[in-house]
Amino acid sequence: MGEAHAPDALDRYLKTQGKFGSANENDLKAKAAAAQEYAAKLASEYYQAEGGSLVAGATAETSDSRLPTPDSFTRSDFLPTSQADMEARGWAQCDFVLVSGDAYVDHPSFANAVISRVLEWAGFKVGILAQPDYTDPQAFKALGTPRLGFLVSAGNLDSNLNAYTAHKLPRSDDPYSPGGKPGKRPVRATIVYCNMLRRAFGKVPIIVGGIEASQRRFSHYDYWDDKVRRSVLLDSNADMLVFGMGETQIVELAHRLNRGEPIREITDVRGTAYVKKDAAFLDTPEFAERFGKPKFTLDHENLLAPKEPRPKGRGPAEGGNLDRVQEHQVVSPGTVPQHRKNYAVAFKTIFDQQDPVRGRPLVQRTGKLHVVQLPPARLQSEEELDRWYDLPYTRLPHPDYKAQGGVPAWLTTQHSIITHRGCMGSCTFCAIWMHQGRTIQSRSADSIVKEAESITGMPSFKGYISDVGGPTANMYGNYCSVQQTLGACKDRDCLLPDPCPALRQHIDTQLDMLKRVRAVPGVKKAFIASGIRHDMLIDDNNTKGLGDSYIENLAAHHTSGHLKVAPEHLSDDVLMRMRKPGLHKYEEFKTRFIEASKRVGKEQYLVAYFVSSHPGCTMDEQIRLAEYFKKNNWSPEQVQDFIPTPMTPATAMFYSGHDPETGDFVYTPTTMREKRRQRALMQFKRPEFHGRVRKALREAGRTDLIGSHKDALVTPGIEQDWEDDNPARPAGIGSGPSTLKKRNNPYRGRKPGGRRRRGK
């Protein structure tokens, strides 16, 4: 196995090791042979488990080096992106072509790099088609027809979120594109790419994945359209959807396709979803025994507003209120229509089955079709995670981007290390715990140290590892015996109101790992920039007294002057809807961190993140928060306006007006006017926001905060704010594509095929 590529692999290993002046050629050859043997052993594990072996067309290409030296890499070290690259490898055809909305960056922080390298490890030939011209079908033929199928991902972010702000204005840059220039990918990229592939290749299998496809696998509220859209599987016409972290699913699918199984007949891979017209197989004893009895959520049609006749020609400029995020303002329980209440019920049904241990299959009908989701993929072991992150990433953007200014997102992650997956936090506005799960899956310290050693070999490395962390850095190594055997608790948060007694915080394990990373030759500092969950560290019972030790290590070794923390809000009511701890816990952590910084002889501060216009946040609550900032002489720069992204509990609250967990009514700011004013109150010191702040205070009956006294938020002055009040102002104030077309953005006015829309 792998003999055809052994000389190339050995040459690469010798070239890489030679950079560091290794002992002698015989030692290097021995190391390379051992590495190849180990990689072959790993690859064979799957084949043996499946009772199969490699066949023609699926030659394994294994790597033997974990010490990349980017200045020595060439195009051949990246996966093919052109026919010339394929010919250089002696390939007549790819097994898979991965179509990505992101630029091709061969780094483990980029999901498409991980999936493609995993498939390469499994023995398949993978080509990368990054950001093809979505208006030209010929652009999708650059790598020819793959032998087994296409893999499609919109990229590391939802393409709508990548393109538009919380106020539905086009973003001025795209950090995942060459030179940071926007317009390289379409909005709803998964749908556009799949339909272009169907036009170009017909019935070739298409598998979609990534955060966009995962979070849109069922009927979902789309903030940018202000409507409930059906599953992305139906709009994209894809054959299969891989949700969550997809390594195990994609490897199994690849081998089954390689054995000749039609993709439409593969209906038993955990962590996948697909569409069936006839769902009779779901009622068979065999299916129920393997996956559990399927659970049906509400049909797509039950989530739609009743159809009402609409006058012809009515558009946003004629009869609609351009200042709305939603066409329906949820202000009291009696104003919530039934279809919106249904949305909260449907979301709760879906949400409850997203655990890999206790989750059951889910089915949602849309017309005559059934969207079927199998239970999430099983949890990955430490050995598996080590394997995926030990693959031969170059850790670089593709050489083609050098002349275009590189890829900005890579600059902030090139020297970073991912230590674990999953998050116990359960923040309702965050997609991570839906995508990666609540159970923490950690890499071994050996694997992490190995990656740190490889980073020191990069010419761009100056001694500083920018981040050693994950979704929440201090959750590394955390363990819950209940989650492993019974799944994450259905009716209890892991951290609220206090950390669960069943949670085991292995702080000593993480401190030992961080110490080993710091000890790697060439590493001056290893920062923690991915943020921490502060309430976990001040619970002295749960931390077994190690919380203060962690905080002191954080202050002494892993903070670059400022530490990111996310209290999010002041109001207990709002924090309850966010599933976040009370502000008093932030205050206690702040005190401990400042004291620890003083003990180690440093002057350091916290960078606090806050969210405006979150469901549950009234104008009165926001004014209270502004008063708190005034009292504490704060002027927060890190303010995020809540964006309802698909398939999160907060988005369900935003659209339905109800908390899907409790069924309680939740007031939600749903007009652009209120969203802008809530944000302005958080940054009331900025002169450009004074007009909005005065209006908000006057309408709330809080004119006592307008004046020159010490408690005032703003001084008296004019309240006119053209952007805030002019309903005819141009561009992007309303909801849906009819407004987005008005913006000066690269997506307007064209269908995927490049033809102009009518009226353009």
XYZ file of C-alpha atoms in Angstrom, residues 11-714:
704
model
C 12.001 12.899 -0.646
C 9.700 15.314 1.098
C 10.630 13.934 4.494
C 14.346 14.160 3.729
C 13.973 17.682 2.421
C 12.029 18.771 5.482
C 14.294 17.118 8.033
C 17.382 18.336 6.246
C 16.260 21.868 6.996
C 17.033 21.170 10.642
C 20.388 19.493 10.093
C 19.380 15.960 11.086
C 22.037 13.392 11.883
C 22.510 11.254 8.792
C 20.687 9.908 5.792
C 20.298 6.386 7.190
C 18.544 7.708 10.288
C 16.268 9.810 8.137
C 15.371 6.875 5.920
C 14.611 4.767 8.971
C 12.372 7.483 10.399
C 10.591 7.920 7.089
C 10.031 4.178 6.743
C 8.647 4.001 10.270
C 6.324 6.933 9.593
C 5.061 5.342 6.381
C 4.491 2.046 8.156
C 2.529 3.794 10.892
C 0.369 5.713 8.398
C -0.297 2.498 6.490
C -1.321 0.805 9.734
C -3.785 3.598 10.519
C -5.277 3.460 7.057
C -5.674 -0.312 7.204
C -7.698 -0.129 10.429
C -10.750 1.084 8.575
C -10.414 -1.373 5.719
C -10.110 -4.322 8.083
C -13.104 -3.152 10.082
C -15.095 -2.992 6.873
C -13.802 -6.337 5.657
C -12.414 -4.759 2.500
C -9.172 -3.541 1.025
C -7.886 -0.877 -1.302
C -8.919 -1.266 -4.896
C -7.702 0.245 -8.135
C -8.330 3.951 -8.267
C -8.005 4.442 -4.515
C -4.276 4.330 -3.966
C -3.297 5.557 -0.516
C -1.094 8.601 -0.230
C 0.275 8.740 3.266
C 2.451 11.375 4.818
C 5.534 10.942 6.857
C 6.373 14.375 8.207
C 5.031 16.607 10.929
C 7.700 19.296 10.621
C 6.627 21.471 7.703
C 9.002 24.109 6.421
C 6.858 26.345 4.223
C 9.728 27.851 2.282
C 10.556 24.388 0.968
C 7.010 23.501 -0.106
C 5.947 23.497 -3.750
C 2.623 23.071 -5.539
C 3.033 19.301 -5.330
C 2.720 19.469 -1.533
C -0.821 20.828 -1.881
C -3.760 18.867 -3.209
C -4.414 19.409 -6.940
C -6.295 22.548 -7.948
C -5.873 22.197 -11.727
C -5.551 19.608 -14.476
C -1.823 20.366 -14.608
C -1.501 19.468 -10.917
C -3.322 16.201 -11.558
C -1.043 15.367 -14.473
C 2.018 16.103 -12.338
C 0.796 13.449 -9.911
C 0.002 11.031 -12.705
C -3.728 11.221 -12.086
C -6.195 10.792 -14.908
C -9.164 11.457 -12.622
C -9.911 12.560 -9.072
C -11.939 10.328 -6.793
C -13.536 13.383 -5.202
C -13.569 17.078 -6.032
C -14.197 19.363 -3.066
C -15.942 22.602 -4.079
C -15.366 25.270 -1.449
C -16.609 28.803 -0.854
C -13.344 29.585 0.946
C -9.919 30.016 -0.563
C -7.787 26.877 -0.293
C -5.735 27.094 2.896
C -4.057 23.827 3.883
C -4.283 24.398 7.625
C -6.154 22.395 10.307
C -8.163 25.492 11.291
C -9.867 25.315 7.891
C -12.494 22.581 7.722
C -12.066 21.885 4.023
C -8.362 21.211 4.518
C -9.154 18.695 7.261
C -11.772 16.827 5.221
C -9.594 16.660 2.120
C -6.526 15.489 4.057
C -8.601 12.863 5.876
C -9.810 11.484 2.553
C -6.246 11.513 1.258
C -5.189 9.552 4.344
C -8.010 7.080 3.680
C -6.578 6.400 0.237
C -8.536 8.666 -2.095
C -7.483 11.187 -4.706
C -8.953 14.570 -3.812
C -8.938 17.742 -5.882
C -9.809 21.211 -4.579
C -12.024 23.599 -6.534
C -11.913 26.734 -4.402
C -14.256 29.645 -5.108
C -15.127 28.780 -8.719
C -16.874 31.420 -10.826
C -20.445 30.681 -9.796
C -21.879 32.301 -12.925
C -19.986 30.027 -15.330
C -20.767 26.281 -15.554
C -17.433 25.717 -17.285
C -15.572 26.838 -14.152
C -16.925 23.777 -12.365
C -15.333 21.490 -14.960
C -11.765 22.577 -14.168
C -10.884 19.220 -12.581
C -13.096 17.069 -14.762
C -15.651 14.531 -13.581
C -14.677 12.857 -10.284
C -14.855 9.079 -10.105
C -16.944 8.976 -6.924
C -18.542 12.385 -6.486
C -18.435 16.045 -5.501
C -18.144 17.406 -1.970
C -19.604 20.887 -1.472
C -19.058 23.324 1.388
C -19.851 27.033 1.618
C -16.777 27.453 3.831
C -15.975 28.119 7.477
C -18.943 30.520 7.766
C -22.499 30.611 6.513
C -22.225 32.473 3.205
C -24.973 34.955 4.152
C -23.229 35.765 7.411
C -19.990 36.103 5.485
C -21.560 38.588 3.066
C -23.891 40.709 5.230
C -23.852 42.439 8.618
C -26.487 42.347 11.357
C -28.093 45.345 9.622
C -28.133 43.484 6.292
C -25.497 45.714 4.775
C -22.786 44.171 2.576
C -19.524 43.543 4.359
C -16.574 45.417 2.941
C -14.218 42.461 3.084
C -14.056 38.674 3.163
C -11.202 37.304 5.296
C -11.567 33.861 3.728
C -10.908 35.132 0.192
C -7.636 36.130 -1.506
C -6.710 39.681 -0.606
C -9.763 39.890 1.643
C -11.896 40.930 -1.321
C -15.640 40.181 -1.179
C -17.639 38.726 -4.036
C -15.677 35.522 -4.601
C -18.568 33.367 -3.403
C -22.333 33.662 -3.851
C -24.777 33.985 -0.991
C -26.341 30.596 -0.206
C -23.226 29.123 -1.761
C -24.223 25.523 -1.036
C -27.368 25.854 -3.136
C -25.668 27.733 -5.959
C -22.703 25.377 -6.220
C -24.852 22.238 -6.178
C -27.195 23.492 -8.868
C -24.285 24.518 -11.062
C -22.781 21.057 -10.625
C -26.086 19.464 -11.609
C -26.165 21.590 -14.755
C -22.601 20.659 -15.618
C -22.458 16.982 -14.594
C -25.973 15.610 -14.273
C -26.367 12.758 -11.791
C -22.861 12.620 -10.343
C -23.192 12.119 -6.533
C -23.100 15.364 -4.536
C -22.470 15.404 -0.784
C -22.836 18.705 1.081
C -21.365 19.598 4.456
C -19.910 22.397 6.538
C -21.564 24.850 8.899
C -23.981 26.271 6.306
C -25.398 22.916 5.238
C -25.396 21.526 8.790
C -27.386 24.393 10.269
C -29.874 24.422 7.395
C -30.643 20.706 7.200
C -34.242 21.189 8.364
C -36.735 23.960 7.712
C -35.143 27.051 9.199
C -35.716 30.753 9.660
C -33.531 32.756 7.294
C -32.824 36.215 8.670
C -31.748 37.610 5.314
C -34.951 36.476 3.588
C -37.118 36.978 6.688
C -38.926 33.738 6.053
C -38.785 30.051 6.840
C -36.891 28.245 4.117
C -37.094 24.527 3.514
C -34.152 22.165 3.995
C -31.022 22.991 2.010
C -31.137 19.392 0.757
C -34.248 20.226 -1.240
C -33.081 23.563 -2.617
C -29.617 22.269 -3.512
C -30.734 18.937 -4.996
C -27.806 17.279 -3.206
C -27.816 13.530 -2.592
C -26.500 13.532 0.964
C -25.791 15.981 3.772
C -23.060 15.419 6.351
C -23.734 17.410 9.521
C -21.467 18.219 12.418
C -17.795 17.304 12.381
C -17.674 15.065 9.342
C -14.468 13.001 9.267
C -15.935 9.616 10.207
C -19.011 10.068 8.021
C -17.105 11.108 4.913
C -14.610 8.247 5.205
C -17.406 5.683 5.504
C -19.333 7.214 2.607
C -16.190 7.279 0.465
C -15.464 3.601 0.982
C -19.052 2.558 0.349
C -19.184 4.583 -2.856
C -15.857 3.030 -3.801
C -17.420 -0.417 -3.372
C -20.111 0.525 -5.852
C -23.048 1.294 -3.561
C -25.403 3.886 -5.104
C -25.491 6.959 -2.900
C -29.295 7.013 -2.833
C -29.230 3.562 -1.223
C -26.883 4.545 1.601
C -29.347 5.302 4.395
C -27.567 4.115 7.529
C -24.565 6.386 8.149
C -24.832 8.272 11.433
C -24.284 12.007 11.126
C -25.956 12.245 7.722
C -29.279 13.463 6.359
C -31.020 12.734 3.071
C -34.351 13.030 1.261
C -36.757 10.166 0.589
C -40.151 10.107 -1.059
C -41.057 6.718 0.393
C -40.179 6.569 4.073
C -41.581 3.093 4.742
C -38.120 1.762 5.628
C -38.180 3.932 8.753
C -40.864 1.692 10.255
C -38.911 -1.543 9.891
C -37.748 -3.356 13.061
C -34.189 -3.414 11.702
C -34.045 0.375 11.410
C -35.598 0.938 14.840
C -33.257 -1.575 16.469
C -30.186 0.144 15.050
C -31.101 3.815 15.420
C -34.231 3.983 17.557
C -37.798 4.764 16.593
C -37.910 7.826 14.310
C -39.364 11.027 15.710
C -41.390 13.282 13.420
C -41.212 17.030 13.796
C -43.824 19.422 12.405
C -44.159 19.532 8.626
C -42.590 22.410 6.740
C -46.031 23.660 5.727
C -47.021 24.061 9.397
C -44.253 26.622 9.817
C -45.381 28.919 7.013
C -47.676 31.916 7.262
C -51.108 31.482 5.667
C -51.030 32.723 2.111
C -52.753 36.047 1.612
C -53.375 37.844 -1.660
C -50.850 40.604 -2.217
C -51.339 43.597 -4.501
C -49.315 43.359 -7.672
C -46.187 45.456 -7.856
C -45.961 46.063 -4.153
C -42.347 46.219 -3.065
C -40.410 47.608 -0.151
C -40.373 51.131 -1.552
C -44.137 51.217 -2.156
C -45.975 49.724 0.759
C -43.582 47.955 3.064
C -41.898 49.392 6.104
C -38.248 49.479 5.150
C -37.196 49.724 8.778
C -38.211 46.193 9.719
C -36.102 43.121 10.191
C -39.297 41.100 10.294
C -42.629 41.914 8.737
C -44.315 40.873 11.979
C -43.367 42.659 15.190
C -43.631 40.412 18.251
C -44.607 42.685 21.143
C -46.944 40.543 23.269
C -48.084 36.892 23.489
C -51.360 37.730 21.797
C -49.606 39.052 18.697
C -47.770 35.812 17.900
C -49.427 33.917 15.032
C -49.753 30.138 15.224
C -47.194 29.314 12.550
C -44.525 31.118 14.569
C -45.460 29.220 17.710
C -45.211 26.046 15.642
C -41.658 26.991 14.729
C -40.616 26.964 18.403
C -42.254 23.561 18.886
C -40.561 22.113 15.799
C -37.188 23.490 16.845
C -37.494 21.930 20.306
C -38.207 18.533 18.749
C -35.145 18.811 16.508
C -32.939 20.243 19.233
C -33.650 17.425 21.691
C -32.357 14.753 19.295
C -28.908 16.217 18.601
C -27.005 14.094 21.101
C -24.772 11.291 19.733
C -25.732 8.912 22.560
C -29.463 9.396 23.117
C -30.487 11.061 19.846
C -33.097 9.382 17.655
C -33.704 9.701 13.901
C -35.688 12.773 12.883
C -38.105 13.160 9.997
C -39.663 16.303 8.568
C -42.168 16.241 5.734
C -42.093 18.874 3.017
C -44.868 18.243 0.545
C -44.505 14.621 -0.574
C -40.861 14.391 0.441
C -39.273 13.413 3.751
C -36.061 14.923 5.095
C -34.480 12.190 7.225
C -31.717 12.883 9.734
C -29.987 9.949 11.397
C -28.568 10.393 14.921
C -25.333 12.397 15.150
C -22.026 10.656 14.514
C -20.457 8.908 17.479
C -17.991 10.807 19.621
C -14.429 10.774 18.353
C -11.691 9.307 20.491
C -8.454 10.997 21.463
C -6.606 8.733 19.030
C -8.877 9.746 16.156
C -8.517 13.462 16.832
C -4.754 13.080 17.055
C -4.813 11.301 13.727
C -6.760 14.059 11.957
C -4.569 16.854 13.331
C -1.324 14.963 12.692
C -1.943 14.818 8.937
C 0.618 16.528 6.648
C -0.838 20.020 6.424
C 1.475 22.584 4.881
C -0.224 25.178 7.154
C -0.170 27.607 4.217
C -2.519 29.206 1.686
C -2.159 27.799 -1.805
C 0.732 29.411 -3.746
C -1.717 30.827 -6.312
C -2.863 33.394 -3.734
C 0.545 34.924 -3.106
C 0.179 37.445 -5.925
C -3.334 38.316 -4.697
C -2.241 39.309 -1.217
C -2.702 36.018 0.604
C -5.722 35.016 2.703
C -6.368 37.295 5.733
C -8.041 34.612 7.877
C -4.860 32.548 7.693
C -2.769 35.368 9.152
C -4.577 35.125 12.489
C -4.568 31.316 12.657
C -1.278 30.245 11.065
C 0.454 29.833 14.450
C -2.576 28.586 16.391
C -3.370 25.134 17.800
C -6.813 23.557 18.216
C -6.791 21.475 21.402
C -10.330 20.109 21.521
C -13.844 20.139 20.088
C -17.238 20.674 21.645
C -18.577 23.168 24.184
C -20.519 22.656 27.407
C -21.580 26.289 27.412
C -24.992 25.996 25.710
C -25.116 29.687 24.708
C -28.366 30.027 22.801
C -26.988 32.400 20.148
C -24.046 30.144 19.268
C -23.978 27.397 16.626
C -20.896 25.624 18.005
C -22.676 23.360 20.461
C -25.160 22.358 17.742
C -22.333 21.711 15.282
C -19.658 20.187 17.526
C -21.803 18.954 20.416
C -21.787 19.471 24.175
C -19.324 16.676 24.934
C -15.675 17.736 25.025
C -13.399 15.686 22.769
C -9.750 16.478 23.423
C -6.464 15.757 21.691
C -3.580 14.233 23.592
C -0.895 16.508 24.992
C 1.660 14.652 22.859
C -0.198 15.548 19.665
C -0.554 19.192 20.708
C 3.139 19.468 21.578
C 3.987 17.835 18.263
C 2.027 20.530 16.450
C 3.754 23.236 18.481
C 7.089 21.792 17.360
C 5.971 21.914 13.738
C 4.937 25.567 14.092
C 8.429 26.490 15.267
C 9.722 25.323 11.890
C 7.730 27.946 9.998
C 9.864 30.845 8.694
C 7.105 33.269 9.705
C 7.201 32.065 13.324
C 8.721 34.631 15.698
C 8.281 32.669 18.904
C 4.614 33.405 19.620
C 1.834 30.818 19.313
C -1.253 32.969 18.839
C -3.768 30.595 20.428
C -3.830 27.256 22.230
C -7.503 26.502 22.641
C -10.818 25.588 21.103
C -14.418 26.795 21.261
C -13.724 27.549 24.944
C -10.080 27.222 25.924
C -10.455 26.089 29.537
C -12.727 23.168 28.645
C -9.777 21.116 27.413
C -9.767 17.703 29.092
C -13.127 18.238 30.808
C -15.122 15.078 31.278
C -18.598 14.000 32.328
C -19.328 10.325 32.924
C -23.040 10.902 32.328
C -22.406 12.284 28.828
C -20.250 9.317 27.874
C -22.834 6.704 28.854
C -26.264 8.349 28.724
C -25.626 11.444 26.630
C -25.758 15.100 27.613
C -28.568 15.833 30.051
C -31.787 16.816 28.319
C -33.140 19.041 31.079
C -30.013 20.414 32.722
C -27.296 22.785 31.560
C -23.738 21.704 32.286
C -22.763 25.086 33.735
C -25.971 26.810 34.890
C -26.844 27.956 37.439
C -23.505 26.505 38.635
C -21.183 23.871 37.147
C -22.791 20.437 37.451
C -21.340 18.155 40.166
C -20.875 15.450 37.502
C -18.530 17.729 35.544
C -14.861 16.934 36.027
C -12.584 19.883 35.307
C -9.142 18.431 34.680
C -7.360 21.723 35.213
C -4.125 19.985 36.187
C -4.142 18.151 32.841
C -4.499 21.386 30.896
C -1.860 23.184 32.947
C 0.573 20.341 32.287
C -0.178 20.480 28.559
C 0.349 24.250 28.466
C 3.612 23.903 30.367
C 4.864 21.399 27.800
C 3.901 23.722 24.941
C 5.785 26.598 26.570
C 8.822 24.356 26.942
C 9.073 23.613 23.210
C 12.373 25.070 21.939
C 11.695 28.283 20.045
C 8.396 29.077 21.781
C 8.574 32.363 23.681
C 4.872 32.665 24.463
C 1.781 30.547 23.902
C -1.303 32.742 24.210
C -4.902 31.763 24.867
C -6.911 33.964 22.527
C -10.012 31.835 21.932
C -11.711 32.961 25.128
C -12.527 31.210 28.384
C -15.627 30.395 30.410
C -14.941 32.470 33.516
C -17.706 31.060 35.741
C -16.101 27.606 35.661
C -12.865 28.892 37.178
C -14.369 30.613 40.215
C -16.344 27.567 41.379
C -13.847 26.393 43.988
C -15.724 23.164 44.725
C -15.818 22.051 41.096
C -12.233 23.072 40.348
C -10.947 21.305 43.472
C -9.122 24.475 44.407
C -7.222 24.688 41.117
C -9.218 27.584 39.663
C -6.933 30.249 41.105
C -3.882 28.308 39.934
C -5.292 28.315 36.397
C -6.043 32.046 36.569
C -2.514 32.786 37.786
C -0.981 30.692 34.986
C -3.242 32.510 32.559
C -2.040 35.871 33.841
C 1.622 34.874 33.958
C 2.074 32.980 30.704
C -0.909 33.061 28.350
C -2.250 36.626 28.196
C -0.896 39.296 25.884
C -2.077 42.199 28.037
C -5.777 41.661 27.400
C -7.909 38.577 28.002
C -11.176 37.965 26.145
C -14.188 37.282 28.355
C -17.860 37.362 27.384
C -20.254 38.493 30.145
C -22.661 39.492 27.293
C -25.147 41.514 29.399
C -26.149 42.859 32.807
C -29.789 41.782 33.017
C -30.522 38.418 34.621
C -33.592 38.064 32.381
C -31.531 38.544 29.228
C -28.723 36.311 30.493
C -31.268 33.593 31.231
C -32.361 33.670 27.576
C -28.714 33.548 26.529
C -27.960 30.690 28.978
C -25.107 32.744 30.407
C -24.015 33.243 34.049
C -24.873 36.358 36.043
C -22.707 39.458 35.896
C -21.615 38.967 39.518
C -19.559 35.968 38.386
C -17.802 38.109 35.813
C -17.051 40.691 38.512
C -15.571 38.026 40.780
C -13.428 36.599 37.978
C -12.271 40.098 37.064
C -11.135 40.698 40.631
C -9.233 37.408 40.753
C -7.576 37.986 37.380
C -6.431 41.527 38.209
C -5.025 40.328 41.536
C -3.247 37.406 39.846
C -1.765 39.782 37.263
C -0.410 41.995 40.040
C 1.136 38.990 41.784
C 3.083 38.100 38.628
C 4.108 41.719 38.103
C 1.889 42.556 35.129
C -0.725 45.200 34.395
C -3.402 43.388 32.396
C -7.062 43.878 31.620
C -10.140 42.043 30.444
C -11.729 42.677 27.070
C -15.430 42.153 27.734
C -17.792 41.194 24.925
C -21.434 42.269 24.968
C -24.403 41.485 22.724
C -27.118 43.994 21.851
C -30.740 43.375 20.763
C -30.738 39.741 21.890
C -34.154 38.107 22.433
C -35.404 39.134 25.855
C -33.629 42.494 25.817
C -36.058 45.392 26.174
C -35.039 49.019 25.800
C -35.285 49.416 29.576
C -32.793 46.578 30.087
C -30.435 48.146 27.579
C -30.614 51.509 29.320
C -29.736 49.766 32.608
C -26.674 48.298 30.907
C -25.665 51.742 29.623
C -25.970 53.109 33.169
C -23.712 50.311 34.378
C -21.105 51.254 31.768
C -21.344 54.897 32.836
C -20.961 54.051 36.516
C -17.889 51.904 35.852
C -16.410 54.314 33.284
C -16.566 51.695 30.557
C -16.597 52.359 26.856
C -16.872 48.888 25.308
C -15.513 48.479 21.806
C -16.423 44.802 21.465
C -20.171 45.090 20.865
C -21.911 42.526 18.721
C -25.398 43.112 17.380
C -27.312 39.843 17.598
C -27.609 38.077 14.234
C -30.188 35.272 14.035
C -28.260 32.454 12.353
C -30.036 29.226 11.364
C -30.783 26.489 13.882
C -29.918 28.155 17.177
C -32.302 28.517 20.146
C -31.951 32.313 20.089
C -33.007 32.417 16.443
C -36.060 30.334 17.324
C -36.887 32.932 20.006
C -36.307 35.777 17.558
C -38.716 34.386 14.985
C -41.331 32.714 17.165
C -41.432 35.070 20.142
C -41.174 32.075 22.471
C -38.361 30.293 24.260
C -38.430 26.794 22.716
C -37.097 25.292 25.949
C -39.704 26.714 28.331
C -42.488 27.861 26.019
C -42.420 31.322 27.644
C -43.117 34.441 25.622
C -39.944 36.406 24.891
C -39.903 40.039 23.829
C -37.514 40.489 20.900
C -36.179 43.631 19.197
C -37.089 43.026 15.569
C -36.889 46.429 13.912
C -33.694 47.899 12.553
C -34.518 51.110 14.413
C -34.541 49.393 17.793
C -31.507 47.263 16.956
C -29.518 50.384 16.072
C -30.624 52.225 19.190
C -29.764 49.323 21.477
C -26.294 49.165 19.985
C -25.916 52.951 20.306
C -26.756 52.761 24.021
C -23.831 50.375 24.535
C -21.495 52.885 22.892
C -23.160 56.078 24.113
C -19.841 57.963 24.310
C -19.421 57.951 20.541
C -20.643 61.299 19.113
C -22.176 59.726 16.012
C -24.586 57.778 18.241
C -25.751 60.684 20.420
C -28.860 61.359 18.332
C -30.019 57.762 18.608
C -29.292 57.654 22.334
C -31.346 60.823 22.968
C -34.288 59.425 21.025
C -34.114 56.089 22.831
C -34.002 57.790 26.232
C -36.828 60.188 25.423
C -39.113 57.444 24.099
C -38.361 55.306 27.182
C -39.200 58.193 29.514
C -35.610 58.460 30.770
C -34.889 62.114 30.051
C -33.143 62.176 33.436
C -30.159 60.645 31.631
C -29.922 63.570 29.193
C -27.945 66.480 30.605
C -24.582 67.605 31.909
C -24.689 65.949 35.347
C -22.412 63.051 36.272
C -25.037 60.339 35.698
C -26.132 61.589 32.270
C -25.383 59.440 29.248
C -25.515 62.302 26.723
